[in-house]
């Protein structure tokens, strides 16, 4: 079967800094694929390039068997939605309005239904729907950023370090929600420094080191690998 997302030989540079060097990954429909790697390995650059925010020097990105359009808004309309590192919610808008921004492709009853779906998935967002997003905690902002992304009904949801800066209990909650989305059929591409959590839920994982994929395997295989344990799982 044709993979949902096929990235082939992608290279990206920022001036003289080579951020990605010949990266190839594949995501099958319905999978969770996790990319792990240290700070600065190129994880965010990979997601930003797939989203059309960064132009590659070389390589191809195909989605559902076709090359992706160039413009970020057209890429969203094709079904790829990116939850950026640091959440980037609109702090001066209410939670409800943040969600509505995410739902810009829909109107009327469809939009209202999507809003209710997010409130079901994240009850705290309904409780706080009239509060400004800037008043939320880090974990709540992560939920809002994910809810906002889901409002555009992604076929592929890309999450950049959703666990960053969160207390362990919240990390657990966020990963449970990722699994719930997966069970409901959403395909997920996740990048994380928290290798243990990211590989535990992954169908497939890739390890990115200074811009290159150095290893890949099922989540279970990578968790059991002595090299991965030593480098990424604290021994
Ligand atoms: P982090 O977890 O810190 O976000 P990362 O794995 O996501 O790390 P990237 O943010 O993709 O890594 O960065 C990859 C490399 O590209 C790093 O060396 C970084 O310093 C560099 N880089 C990232 N963004 C830019 C930019 N806008 N201009 C110049 N260099 C950049």
Short mmCIF file of N, CA and C and ligand atoms in Angstrom, two decimals, residues 14 17 19 38-45 85 161 193, ligand 1:
data_model
loop_
_atom_site.label_atom_id
_atom_site.label_comp_id
_atom_site.label_asym_id
_atom_site.label_seq_id
_atom_site.Cartn_x
_atom_site.Cartn_y
_atom_site.Cartn_z
N UNK A 14 19.98 26.25 6.80
CA UNK A 14 19.75 27.65 7.17
C UNK A 14 21.11 28.33 6.95
N UNK A 17 24.25 26.41 8.07
CA UNK A 17 23.88 25.31 8.99
C UNK A 17 23.04 24.28 8.24
N UNK A 19 20.63 21.62 8.47
CA UNK A 19 19.73 21.13 9.52
C UNK A 19 19.23 19.72 9.22
N UNK A 38 17.98 14.48 20.00
CA UNK A 38 18.36 15.49 20.98
C UNK A 38 17.97 16.88 20.49
N UNK A 39 18.10 17.83 21.39
CA UNK A 39 17.98 19.23 21.08
C UNK A 39 18.84 19.58 19.87
N UNK A 40 18.24 20.22 18.86
CA UNK A 40 19.03 20.66 17.71
C UNK A 40 19.24 19.60 16.64
N UNK A 41 18.67 18.41 16.80
CA UNK A 41 18.88 17.33 15.83
C UNK A 41 18.22 17.61 14.49
N UNK A 42 17.20 18.48 14.49
CA UNK A 42 16.52 18.81 13.23
C UNK A 42 15.05 18.40 13.22
N UNK A 43 14.52 18.00 14.36
CA UNK A 43 13.14 17.49 14.43
C UNK A 43 12.13 18.56 14.01
N UNK A 44 12.27 19.77 14.59
CA UNK A 44 11.31 20.83 14.24
C UNK A 44 11.45 21.21 12.77
N UNK A 45 12.68 21.22 12.28
CA UNK A 45 12.91 21.57 10.88
C UNK A 45 12.18 20.59 9.96
N UNK A 85 6.07 23.50 18.22
CA UNK A 85 6.76 23.51 19.50
C UNK A 85 6.40 24.82 20.23
N UNK A 161 7.02 18.18 19.99
CA UNK A 161 7.35 18.17 21.43
C UNK A 161 6.17 18.53 22.33
N UNK A 193 11.67 14.83 22.44
CA UNK A 193 12.91 14.50 23.16
C UNK A 193 12.64 13.42 24.20
P1 LIG B 1 14.74 21.56 19.40
O1 LIG B 1 14.25 20.44 20.18
O2 LIG B 1 15.73 22.42 20.13
O3 LIG B 1 13.71 22.34 18.66
P2 LIG B 1 15.22 20.23 16.93
O4 LIG B 1 15.67 18.82 16.89
O5 LIG B 1 13.81 20.52 16.67
O6 LIG B 1 15.66 20.87 18.28
P3 LIG B 1 15.79 22.21 14.93
O7 LIG B 1 15.09 23.28 15.70
O8 LIG B 1 15.12 21.66 13.72
O9 LIG B 1 16.13 21.01 15.89
O10 LIG B 1 17.22 22.75 14.56
C1 LIG B 1 18.16 22.03 13.73
C2 LIG B 1 19.40 22.88 13.52
O11 LIG B 1 19.09 24.03 12.74
C3 LIG B 1 20.03 23.40 14.80
O12 LIG B 1 21.42 23.42 14.62
C4 LIG B 1 19.48 24.81 14.90
O13 LIG B 1 20.35 25.64 15.62
C5 LIG B 1 19.39 25.23 13.44
N1 LIG B 1 18.29 26.18 13.19
C6 LIG B 1 16.97 25.98 13.45
N2 LIG B 1 16.23 27.02 13.05
C7 LIG B 1 17.09 27.92 12.50
C8 LIG B 1 16.95 29.21 11.90
N3 LIG B 1 15.75 29.78 11.74
N4 LIG B 1 18.07 29.84 11.47
C9 LIG B 1 19.30 29.26 11.60
N5 LIG B 1 19.50 28.05 12.15
C10 LIG B 1 18.42 27.37 12.60
#
